[in-house]
Amino acid sequence: MGRNEDAQDRLLGMFVDMAYADARELSEMRVGACRCCYGEGHRYQFTTLEWERYQEAHEKALRKAEAKGEEEPEFDPKGGPGFTLTREPNPECPECGGEGKPRVVFKDTQRLSPGAVSLYSGAKKTKASRFCEAFVILA
Ligand SMILES: [Zn+2]
């Protein structure tokens, strides 16, 4: 096989990989529950860590009020703990109307298929976002 044929075969293989590639291997738009979908009374629901911090902040406010001899602030549990963004939206939710909240998920590029590798050209982190932007040369 000559040099040109070899290069042509590689190029053809790359285009075949691109043609059958699934761009969702790079990034996806997913929809999950909004903060009010499953909160008590459809109020704002916290993740477990947020709930712990929210309670700690209240306890700190209580100690501060007590030290100053002021009236102790009442704890408002809002929608309580248990928020999971991967849960399905609640069709009864008055806040999102059951449509949930969309979010972008960038995938780990260490284990891409040959097709997805052919689409991937890099990632960058922007000042405006804490997230990385994956981008493709063809889609
Ligand atoms: Zn909702």
PDB file of N, CA and C in Angstrom, residues 38-133:
ATOM      1  N   TYR A  38     -39.947  18.893  44.957  1.00  0.00           N
ATOM      2  CA  TYR A  38     -40.230  17.954  46.048  1.00  0.00           C
ATOM      3  C   TYR A  38     -40.042  18.569  47.427  1.00  0.00           C
ATOM      4  N   GLY A  39     -39.841  19.872  47.480  1.00  0.00           N
ATOM      5  CA  GLY A  39     -39.701  20.539  48.773  1.00  0.00           C
ATOM      6  C   GLY A  39     -41.033  20.523  49.519  1.00  0.00           C
ATOM      7  N   GLU A  40     -40.947  20.506  50.851  1.00  0.00           N
ATOM      8  CA  GLU A  40     -42.165  20.543  51.681  1.00  0.00           C
ATOM      9  C   GLU A  40     -42.976  21.780  51.277  1.00  0.00           C
ATOM     10  N   GLY A  41     -44.218  21.570  50.905  1.00  0.00           N
ATOM     11  CA  GLY A  41     -45.067  22.678  50.474  1.00  0.00           C
ATOM     12  C   GLY A  41     -44.559  23.331  49.185  1.00  0.00           C
ATOM     13  N   HIS A  42     -43.792  22.593  48.429  1.00  0.00           N
ATOM     14  CA  HIS A  42     -43.166  23.083  47.184  1.00  0.00           C
ATOM     15  C   HIS A  42     -42.332  24.328  47.431  1.00  0.00           C
ATOM     16  N   ARG A  43     -41.703  24.371  48.611  1.00  0.00           N
ATOM     17  CA  ARG A  43     -40.774  25.464  48.907  1.00  0.00           C
ATOM     18  C   ARG A  43     -39.355  24.996  48.593  1.00  0.00           C
ATOM     19  N   TYR A  44     -38.402  25.899  48.605  1.00  0.00           N
ATOM     20  CA  TYR A  44     -37.006  25.632  48.247  1.00  0.00           C
ATOM     21  C   TYR A  44     -36.448  24.462  49.060  1.00  0.00           C
ATOM     22  N   GLN A  45     -35.933  23.470  48.371  1.00  0.00           N
ATOM     23  CA  GLN A  45     -35.381  22.288  49.019  1.00  0.00           C
ATOM     24  C   GLN A  45     -33.857  22.298  48.918  1.00  0.00           C
ATOM     25  N   PHE A  46     -33.198  21.946  50.006  1.00  0.00           N
ATOM     26  CA  PHE A  46     -31.740  21.958  50.094  1.00  0.00           C
ATOM     27  C   PHE A  46     -31.134  20.590  49.804  1.00  0.00           C
ATOM     28  N   THR A  47     -29.889  20.600  49.327  1.00  0.00           N
ATOM     29  CA  THR A  47     -29.136  19.347  49.282  1.00  0.00           C
ATOM     30  C   THR A  47     -28.723  19.046  50.732  1.00  0.00           C
ATOM     31  N   THR A  48     -28.194  17.871  50.983  1.00  0.00           N
ATOM     32  CA  THR A  48     -27.794  17.502  52.339  1.00  0.00           C
ATOM     33  C   THR A  48     -26.744  18.472  52.887  1.00  0.00           C
ATOM     34  N   LEU A  49     -25.741  18.783  52.103  1.00  0.00           N
ATOM     35  CA  LEU A  49     -24.682  19.690  52.554  1.00  0.00           C
ATOM     36  C   LEU A  49     -25.216  21.105  52.764  1.00  0.00           C
ATOM     37  N   GLU A  50     -26.058  21.575  51.842  1.00  0.00           N
ATOM     38  CA  GLU A  50     -26.653  22.911  51.999  1.00  0.00           C
ATOM     39  C   GLU A  50     -27.497  22.972  53.272  1.00  0.00           C
ATOM     40  N   TRP A  51     -28.223  21.883  53.548  1.00  0.00           N
ATOM     41  CA  TRP A  51     -29.074  21.813  54.733  1.00  0.00           C
ATOM     42  C   TRP A  51     -28.229  21.934  56.004  1.00  0.00           C
ATOM     43  N   GLU A  52     -27.118  21.204  56.020  1.00  0.00           N
ATOM     44  CA  GLU A  52     -26.217  21.287  57.181  1.00  0.00           C
ATOM     45  C   GLU A  52     -25.700  22.704  57.371  1.00  0.00           C
ATOM     46  N   ARG A  53     -25.301  23.339  56.292  1.00  0.00           N
ATOM     47  CA  ARG A  53     -24.793  24.720  56.377  1.00  0.00           C
ATOM     48  C   ARG A  53     -25.897  25.695  56.777  1.00  0.00           C
ATOM     49  N   TYR A  54     -27.089  25.472  56.284  1.00  0.00           N
ATOM     50  CA  TYR A  54     -28.233  26.327  56.616  1.00  0.00           C
ATOM     51  C   TYR A  54     -28.539  26.228  58.111  1.00  0.00           C
ATOM     52  N   GLN A  55     -28.507  24.998  58.626  1.00  0.00           N
ATOM     53  CA  GLN A  55     -28.747  24.806  60.060  1.00  0.00           C
ATOM     54  C   GLN A  55     -27.622  25.422  60.896  1.00  0.00           C
ATOM     55  N   GLU A  56     -26.394  25.245  60.468  1.00  0.00           N
ATOM     56  CA  GLU A  56     -25.251  25.841  61.181  1.00  0.00           C
ATOM     57  C   GLU A  56     -25.347  27.357  61.206  1.00  0.00           C
ATOM     58  N   ALA A  57     -25.773  27.948  60.093  1.00  0.00           N
ATOM     59  CA  ALA A  57     -25.917  29.408  60.029  1.00  0.00           C
ATOM     60  C   ALA A  57     -26.999  29.866  61.012  1.00  0.00           C
ATOM     61  N   HIS A  58     -28.060  29.083  61.108  1.00  0.00           N
ATOM     62  CA  HIS A  58     -29.127  29.435  62.055  1.00  0.00           C
ATOM     63  C   HIS A  58     -28.637  29.309  63.499  1.00  0.00           C
ATOM     64  N   GLU A  59     -27.922  28.248  63.787  1.00  0.00           N
ATOM     65  CA  GLU A  59     -27.385  28.064  65.141  1.00  0.00           C
ATOM     66  C   GLU A  59     -26.426  29.198  65.506  1.00  0.00           C
ATOM     67  N   LYS A  60     -25.658  29.634  64.535  1.00  0.00           N
ATOM     68  CA  LYS A  60     -24.735  30.752  64.756  1.00  0.00           C
ATOM     69  C   LYS A  60     -25.541  32.026  65.048  1.00  0.00           C
ATOM     70  N   ALA A  61     -26.602  32.232  64.289  1.00  0.00           N
ATOM     71  CA  ALA A  61     -27.462  33.408  64.504  1.00  0.00           C
ATOM     72  C   ALA A  61     -28.124  33.343  65.879  1.00  0.00           C
ATOM     73  N   LEU A  62     -28.491  32.130  66.314  1.00  0.00           N
ATOM     74  CA  LEU A  62     -29.092  31.957  67.641  1.00  0.00           C
ATOM     75  C   LEU A  62     -28.097  32.357  68.737  1.00  0.00           C
ATOM     76  N   ARG A  63     -26.871  31.839  68.622  1.00  0.00           N
ATOM     77  CA  ARG A  63     -25.825  32.158  69.622  1.00  0.00           C
ATOM     78  C   ARG A  63     -25.528  33.659  69.657  1.00  0.00           C
ATOM     79  N   LYS A  64     -25.501  34.262  68.488  1.00  0.00           N
ATOM     80  CA  LYS A  64     -25.217  35.693  68.396  1.00  0.00           C
ATOM     81  C   LYS A  64     -26.342  36.493  69.064  1.00  0.00           C
ATOM     82  N   ALA A  65     -27.586  36.123  68.786  1.00  0.00           N
ATOM     83  CA  ALA A  65     -28.737  36.816  69.376  1.00  0.00           C
ATOM     84  C   ALA A  65     -28.755  36.629  70.895  1.00  0.00           C
ATOM     85  N   GLU A  66     -28.435  35.394  71.310  1.00  0.00           N
ATOM     86  CA  GLU A  66     -28.412  35.088  72.747  1.00  0.00           C
ATOM     87  C   GLU A  66     -27.345  35.918  73.459  1.00  0.00           C
ATOM     88  N   ALA A  67     -26.172  36.004  72.827  1.00  0.00           N
ATOM     89  CA  ALA A  67     -25.067  36.780  73.414  1.00  0.00           C
ATOM     90  C   ALA A  67     -25.407  38.260  73.538  1.00  0.00           C
ATOM     91  N   LYS A  68     -26.185  38.744  72.588  1.00  0.00           N
ATOM     92  CA  LYS A  68     -26.562  40.165  72.602  1.00  0.00           C
ATOM     93  C   LYS A  68     -27.844  40.413  73.394  1.00  0.00           C
ATOM     94  N   GLY A  69     -28.469  39.324  73.846  1.00  0.00           N
ATOM     95  CA  GLY A  69     -29.718  39.467  74.580  1.00  0.00           C
ATOM     96  C   GLY A  69     -30.882  39.865  73.689  1.00  0.00           C
ATOM     97  N   GLU A  70     -30.730  39.561  72.403  1.00  0.00           N
ATOM     98  CA  GLU A  70     -31.795  39.890  71.441  1.00  0.00           C
ATOM     99  C   GLU A  70     -32.756  38.708  71.275  1.00  0.00           C
ATOM    100  N   GLU A  71     -33.863  38.986  70.621  1.00  0.00           N
ATOM    101  CA  GLU A  71     -34.841  37.929  70.362  1.00  0.00           C
ATOM    102  C   GLU A  71     -34.218  36.909  69.397  1.00  0.00           C
ATOM    103  N   GLU A  72     -34.389  35.630  69.731  1.00  0.00           N
ATOM    104  CA  GLU A  72     -33.800  34.582  68.898  1.00  0.00           C
ATOM    105  C   GLU A  72     -34.564  34.431  67.587  1.00  0.00           C
ATOM    106  N   PRO A  73     -33.834  34.392  66.470  1.00  0.00           N
ATOM    107  CA  PRO A  73     -34.528  34.227  65.179  1.00  0.00           C
ATOM    108  C   PRO A  73     -35.178  32.856  65.073  1.00  0.00           C
ATOM    109  N   GLU A  74     -36.337  32.831  64.425  1.00  0.00           N
ATOM    110  CA  GLU A  74     -37.060  31.568  64.256  1.00  0.00           C
ATOM    111  C   GLU A  74     -36.453  30.810  63.060  1.00  0.00           C
ATOM    112  N   PHE A  75     -36.387  29.511  63.191  1.00  0.00           N
ATOM    113  CA  PHE A  75     -35.828  28.704  62.092  1.00  0.00           C
ATOM    114  C   PHE A  75     -36.915  28.455  61.060  1.00  0.00           C
ATOM    115  N   ASP A  76     -36.616  28.800  59.810  1.00  0.00           N
ATOM    116  CA  ASP A  76     -37.534  28.534  58.696  1.00  0.00           C
ATOM    117  C   ASP A  76     -36.945  27.390  57.880  1.00  0.00           C
ATOM    118  N   PRO A  77     -37.515  26.207  57.976  1.00  0.00           N
ATOM    119  CA  PRO A  77     -36.946  25.057  57.250  1.00  0.00           C
ATOM    120  C   PRO A  77     -37.192  25.098  55.743  1.00  0.00           C
ATOM    121  N   LYS A  78     -37.975  26.052  55.295  1.00  0.00           N
ATOM    122  CA  LYS A  78     -38.337  26.135  53.860  1.00  0.00           C
ATOM    123  C   LYS A  78     -38.816  24.757  53.379  1.00  0.00           C
ATOM    124  N   GLY A  79     -38.246  24.245  52.264  1.00  0.00           N
ATOM    125  CA  GLY A  79     -38.686  22.953  51.736  1.00  0.00           C
ATOM    126  C   GLY A  79     -37.961  21.767  52.343  1.00  0.00           C
ATOM    127  N   GLY A  80     -37.032  22.034  53.290  1.00  0.00           N
ATOM    128  CA  GLY A  80     -36.315  20.956  53.958  1.00  0.00           C
ATOM    129  C   GLY A  80     -35.184  20.378  53.131  1.00  0.00           C
ATOM    130  N   PRO A  81     -34.550  19.309  53.636  1.00  0.00           N
ATOM    131  CA  PRO A  81     -33.435  18.676  52.922  1.00  0.00           C
ATOM    132  C   PRO A  81     -33.933  17.630  51.919  1.00  0.00           C
ATOM    133  N   GLY A  82     -33.008  17.122  51.126  1.00  0.00           N
ATOM    134  CA  GLY A  82     -33.322  15.993  50.238  1.00  0.00           C
ATOM    135  C   GLY A  82     -33.263  16.307  48.758  1.00  0.00           C
ATOM    136  N   PHE A  83     -32.856  17.540  48.405  1.00  0.00           N
ATOM    137  CA  PHE A  83     -32.819  17.858  46.982  1.00  0.00           C
ATOM    138  C   PHE A  83     -31.785  17.014  46.244  1.00  0.00           C
ATOM    139  N   THR A  84     -32.204  16.479  45.107  1.00  0.00           N
ATOM    140  CA  THR A  84     -31.327  15.716  44.214  1.00  0.00           C
ATOM    141  C   THR A  84     -31.588  16.199  42.800  1.00  0.00           C
ATOM    142  N   LEU A  85     -30.599  16.778  42.166  1.00  0.00           N
ATOM    143  CA  LEU A  85     -30.831  17.348  40.839  1.00  0.00           C
ATOM    144  C   LEU A  85     -31.056  16.319  39.753  1.00  0.00           C
ATOM    145  N   THR A  86     -30.740  15.050  40.029  1.00  0.00           N
ATOM    146  CA  THR A  86     -30.944  14.018  39.013  1.00  0.00           C
ATOM    147  C   THR A  86     -32.343  13.394  39.087  1.00  0.00           C
ATOM    148  N   ARG A  87     -33.134  13.814  40.064  1.00  0.00           N
ATOM    149  CA  ARG A  87     -34.490  13.256  40.185  1.00  0.00           C
ATOM    150  C   ARG A  87     -35.383  13.837  39.065  1.00  0.00           C
ATOM    151  N   GLU A  88     -36.360  13.059  38.667  1.00  0.00           N
ATOM    152  CA  GLU A  88     -37.306  13.497  37.639  1.00  0.00           C
ATOM    153  C   GLU A  88     -38.108  14.689  38.148  1.00  0.00           C
ATOM    154  N   PRO A  89     -38.452  15.643  37.286  1.00  0.00           N
ATOM    155  CA  PRO A  89     -39.299  16.756  37.722  1.00  0.00           C
ATOM    156  C   PRO A  89     -40.663  16.244  38.199  1.00  0.00           C
ATOM    157  N   ASN A  90     -41.239  16.977  39.132  1.00  0.00           N
ATOM    158  CA  ASN A  90     -42.553  16.624  39.665  1.00  0.00           C
ATOM    159  C   ASN A  90     -43.616  17.317  38.811  1.00  0.00           C
ATOM    160  N   PRO A  91     -44.497  16.538  38.162  1.00  0.00           N
ATOM    161  CA  PRO A  91     -45.508  17.151  37.299  1.00  0.00           C
ATOM    162  C   PRO A  91     -46.457  18.087  38.059  1.00  0.00           C
ATOM    163  N   GLU A  92     -46.510  17.930  39.384  1.00  0.00           N
ATOM    164  CA  GLU A  92     -47.394  18.768  40.205  1.00  0.00           C
ATOM    165  C   GLU A  92     -46.710  20.045  40.693  1.00  0.00           C
ATOM    166  N   CYS A  93     -45.450  20.247  40.336  1.00  0.00           N
ATOM    167  CA  CYS A  93     -44.702  21.395  40.855  1.00  0.00           C
ATOM    168  C   CYS A  93     -45.269  22.719  40.325  1.00  0.00           C
ATOM    169  N   PRO A  94     -45.654  23.620  41.244  1.00  0.00           N
ATOM    170  CA  PRO A  94     -46.193  24.897  40.795  1.00  0.00           C
ATOM    171  C   PRO A  94     -45.115  25.869  40.299  1.00  0.00           C
ATOM    172  N   GLU A  95     -43.878  25.594  40.651  1.00  0.00           N
ATOM    173  CA  GLU A  95     -42.794  26.511  40.260  1.00  0.00           C
ATOM    174  C   GLU A  95     -42.340  26.275  38.818  1.00  0.00           C
ATOM    175  N   CYS A  96     -42.092  25.041  38.452  1.00  0.00           N
ATOM    176  CA  CYS A  96     -41.599  24.745  37.094  1.00  0.00           C
ATOM    177  C   CYS A  96     -42.687  24.146  36.203  1.00  0.00           C
ATOM    178  N   GLY A  97     -43.846  23.906  36.765  1.00  0.00           N
ATOM    179  CA  GLY A  97     -44.940  23.338  35.981  1.00  0.00           C
ATOM    180  C   GLY A  97     -44.647  21.921  35.508  1.00  0.00           C
ATOM    181  N   GLY A  98     -43.739  21.235  36.203  1.00  0.00           N
ATOM    182  CA  GLY A  98     -43.405  19.858  35.832  1.00  0.00           C
ATOM    183  C   GLY A  98     -42.345  19.777  34.739  1.00  0.00           C
ATOM    184  N   GLU A  99     -41.840  20.920  34.305  1.00  0.00           N
ATOM    185  CA  GLU A  99     -40.830  20.893  33.245  1.00  0.00           C
ATOM    186  C   GLU A  99     -39.410  20.773  33.789  1.00  0.00           C
ATOM    187  N   GLY A 100     -39.239  20.933  35.096  1.00  0.00           N
ATOM    188  CA  GLY A 100     -37.926  20.773  35.698  1.00  0.00           C
ATOM    189  C   GLY A 100     -36.973  21.894  35.333  1.00  0.00           C
ATOM    190  N   LYS A 101     -35.718  21.620  35.610  1.00  0.00           N
ATOM    191  CA  LYS A 101     -34.685  22.618  35.335  1.00  0.00           C
ATOM    192  C   LYS A 101     -33.585  21.996  34.486  1.00  0.00           C
ATOM    193  N   PRO A 102     -33.282  22.612  33.327  1.00  0.00           N
ATOM    194  CA  PRO A 102     -32.226  22.068  32.473  1.00  0.00           C
ATOM    195  C   PRO A 102     -30.841  22.416  32.998  1.00  0.00           C
ATOM    196  N   ARG A 103     -29.905  21.525  32.720  1.00  0.00           N
ATOM    197  CA  ARG A 103     -28.511  21.795  33.079  1.00  0.00           C
ATOM    198  C   ARG A 103     -27.612  21.123  32.047  1.00  0.00           C
ATOM    199  N   VAL A 104     -26.431  21.674  31.878  1.00  0.00           N
ATOM    200  CA  VAL A 104     -25.470  21.132  30.923  1.00  0.00           C
ATOM    201  C   VAL A 104     -24.486  20.253  31.680  1.00  0.00           C
ATOM    202  N   VAL A 105     -24.229  19.081  31.146  1.00  0.00           N
ATOM    203  CA  VAL A 105     -23.281  18.150  31.754  1.00  0.00           C
ATOM    204  C   VAL A 105     -22.145  17.909  30.775  1.00  0.00           C
ATOM    205  N   PHE A 106     -20.919  18.251  31.202  1.00  0.00           N
ATOM    206  CA  PHE A 106     -19.746  17.974  30.380  1.00  0.00           C
ATOM    207  C   PHE A 106     -19.180  16.629  30.787  1.00  0.00           C
ATOM    208  N   LYS A 107     -18.808  15.849  29.816  1.00  0.00           N
ATOM    209  CA  LYS A 107     -18.350  14.490  30.066  1.00  0.00           C
ATOM    210  C   LYS A 107     -16.838  14.419  30.226  1.00  0.00           C
ATOM    211  N   ASP A 108     -16.422  13.368  30.899  1.00  0.00           N
ATOM    212  CA  ASP A 108     -15.001  13.074  31.059  1.00  0.00           C
ATOM    213  C   ASP A 108     -14.473  12.625  29.693  1.00  0.00           C
ATOM    214  N   THR A 109     -13.494  13.321  29.186  1.00  0.00           N
ATOM    215  CA  THR A 109     -12.994  13.008  27.842  1.00  0.00           C
ATOM    216  C   THR A 109     -11.890  11.946  27.833  1.00  0.00           C
ATOM    217  N   GLN A 110     -11.612  11.359  28.977  1.00  0.00           N
ATOM    218  CA  GLN A 110     -10.554  10.345  29.041  1.00  0.00           C
ATOM    219  C   GLN A 110     -10.953   9.020  28.404  1.00  0.00           C
ATOM    220  N   ARG A 111     -12.271   8.780  28.304  1.00  0.00           N
ATOM    221  CA  ARG A 111     -12.722   7.479  27.812  1.00  0.00           C
ATOM    222  C   ARG A 111     -13.664   7.612  26.615  1.00  0.00           C
ATOM    223  N   LEU A 112     -13.325   8.510  25.700  1.00  0.00           N
ATOM    224  CA  LEU A 112     -14.187   8.712  24.546  1.00  0.00           C
ATOM    225  C   LEU A 112     -14.001   7.609  23.507  1.00  0.00           C
ATOM    226  N   SER A 113     -15.084   7.340  22.781  1.00  0.00           N
ATOM    227  CA  SER A 113     -14.992   6.398  21.666  1.00  0.00           C
ATOM    228  C   SER A 113     -14.195   7.084  20.551  1.00  0.00           C
ATOM    229  N   PRO A 114     -13.697   6.308  19.577  1.00  0.00           N
ATOM    230  CA  PRO A 114     -12.965   6.935  18.458  1.00  0.00           C
ATOM    231  C   PRO A 114     -13.813   7.994  17.738  1.00  0.00           C
ATOM    232  N   GLY A 115     -15.107   7.759  17.632  1.00  0.00           N
ATOM    233  CA  GLY A 115     -15.981   8.737  16.976  1.00  0.00           C
ATOM    234  C   GLY A 115     -16.047  10.043  17.746  1.00  0.00           C
ATOM    235  N   ALA A 116     -16.233   9.947  19.067  1.00  0.00           N
ATOM    236  CA  ALA A 116     -16.312  11.154  19.884  1.00  0.00           C
ATOM    237  C   ALA A 116     -14.973  11.887  19.905  1.00  0.00           C
ATOM    238  N   VAL A 117     -13.886  11.110  19.889  1.00  0.00           N
ATOM    239  CA  VAL A 117     -12.554  11.739  19.833  1.00  0.00           C
ATOM    240  C   VAL A 117     -12.427  12.563  18.555  1.00  0.00           C
ATOM    241  N   SER A 118     -13.012  12.061  17.474  1.00  0.00           N
ATOM    242  CA  SER A 118     -12.907  12.786  16.204  1.00  0.00           C
ATOM    243  C   SER A 118     -13.697  14.102  16.239  1.00  0.00           C
ATOM    244  N   LEU A 119     -14.700  14.200  17.128  1.00  0.00           N
ATOM    245  CA  LEU A 119     -15.476  15.434  17.251  1.00  0.00           C
ATOM    246  C   LEU A 119     -14.844  16.428  18.217  1.00  0.00           C
ATOM    247  N   TYR A 120     -14.115  15.907  19.158  1.00  0.00           N
ATOM    248  CA  TYR A 120     -13.594  16.727  20.256  1.00  0.00           C
ATOM    249  C   TYR A 120     -12.357  17.511  19.834  1.00  0.00           C
ATOM    250  N   SER A 121     -12.375  18.798  20.131  1.00  0.00           N
ATOM    251  CA  SER A 121     -11.189  19.595  19.801  1.00  0.00           C
ATOM    252  C   SER A 121     -10.591  20.285  21.022  1.00  0.00           C
ATOM    253  N   GLY A 122     -11.237  20.173  22.169  1.00  0.00           N
ATOM    254  CA  GLY A 122     -10.642  20.758  23.361  1.00  0.00           C
ATOM    255  C   GLY A 122     -11.678  21.308  24.309  1.00  0.00           C
ATOM    256  N   ALA A 123     -11.191  21.883  25.396  1.00  0.00           N
ATOM    257  CA  ALA A 123     -12.071  22.489  26.399  1.00  0.00           C
ATOM    258  C   ALA A 123     -11.370  23.711  26.955  1.00  0.00           C
ATOM    259  N   LYS A 124     -12.148  24.640  27.406  1.00  0.00           N
ATOM    260  CA  LYS A 124     -11.553  25.819  28.031  1.00  0.00           C
ATOM    261  C   LYS A 124     -12.425  26.258  29.195  1.00  0.00           C
ATOM    262  N   LYS A 125     -11.806  26.950  30.090  1.00  0.00           N
ATOM    263  CA  LYS A 125     -12.510  27.482  31.240  1.00  0.00           C
ATOM    264  C   LYS A 125     -12.620  28.984  31.030  1.00  0.00           C
ATOM    265  N   THR A 126     -13.823  29.508  31.178  1.00  0.00           N
ATOM    266  CA  THR A 126     -14.010  30.940  30.951  1.00  0.00           C
ATOM    267  C   THR A 126     -14.102  31.684  32.273  1.00  0.00           C
ATOM    268  N   LYS A 127     -13.886  32.993  32.228  1.00  0.00           N
ATOM    269  CA  LYS A 127     -14.004  33.802  33.430  1.00  0.00           C
ATOM    270  C   LYS A 127     -15.455  33.900  33.873  1.00  0.00           C
ATOM    271  N   ALA A 128     -16.348  33.923  32.902  1.00  0.00           N
ATOM    272  CA  ALA A 128     -17.765  34.107  33.202  1.00  0.00           C
ATOM    273  C   ALA A 128     -18.400  32.892  33.857  1.00  0.00           C
ATOM    274  N   SER A 129     -17.767  31.741  33.729  1.00  0.00           N
ATOM    275  CA  SER A 129     -18.361  30.511  34.222  1.00  0.00           C
ATOM    276  C   SER A 129     -17.338  29.694  35.002  1.00  0.00           C
ATOM    277  N   ARG A 130     -17.813  29.030  36.018  1.00  0.00           N
ATOM    278  CA  ARG A 130     -16.940  28.128  36.755  1.00  0.00           C
ATOM    279  C   ARG A 130     -16.783  26.821  36.003  1.00  0.00           C
ATOM    280  N   PHE A 131     -17.590  26.637  34.969  1.00  0.00           N
ATOM    281  CA  PHE A 131     -17.611  25.382  34.244  1.00  0.00           C
ATOM    282  C   PHE A 131     -16.746  25.454  33.003  1.00  0.00           C
ATOM    283  N   CYS A 132     -16.346  24.311  32.538  1.00  0.00           N
ATOM    284  CA  CYS A 132     -15.583  24.228  31.315  1.00  0.00           C
ATOM    285  C   CYS A 132     -16.539  24.148  30.138  1.00  0.00           C
ATOM    286  N   GLU A 133     -16.127  24.690  29.038  1.00  0.00           N
ATOM    287  CA  GLU A 133     -16.897  24.585  27.813  1.00  0.00           C
ATOM    288  C   GLU A 133     -16.225  23.560  26.920  1.00  0.00           C
TER     289      GLU A 133
END
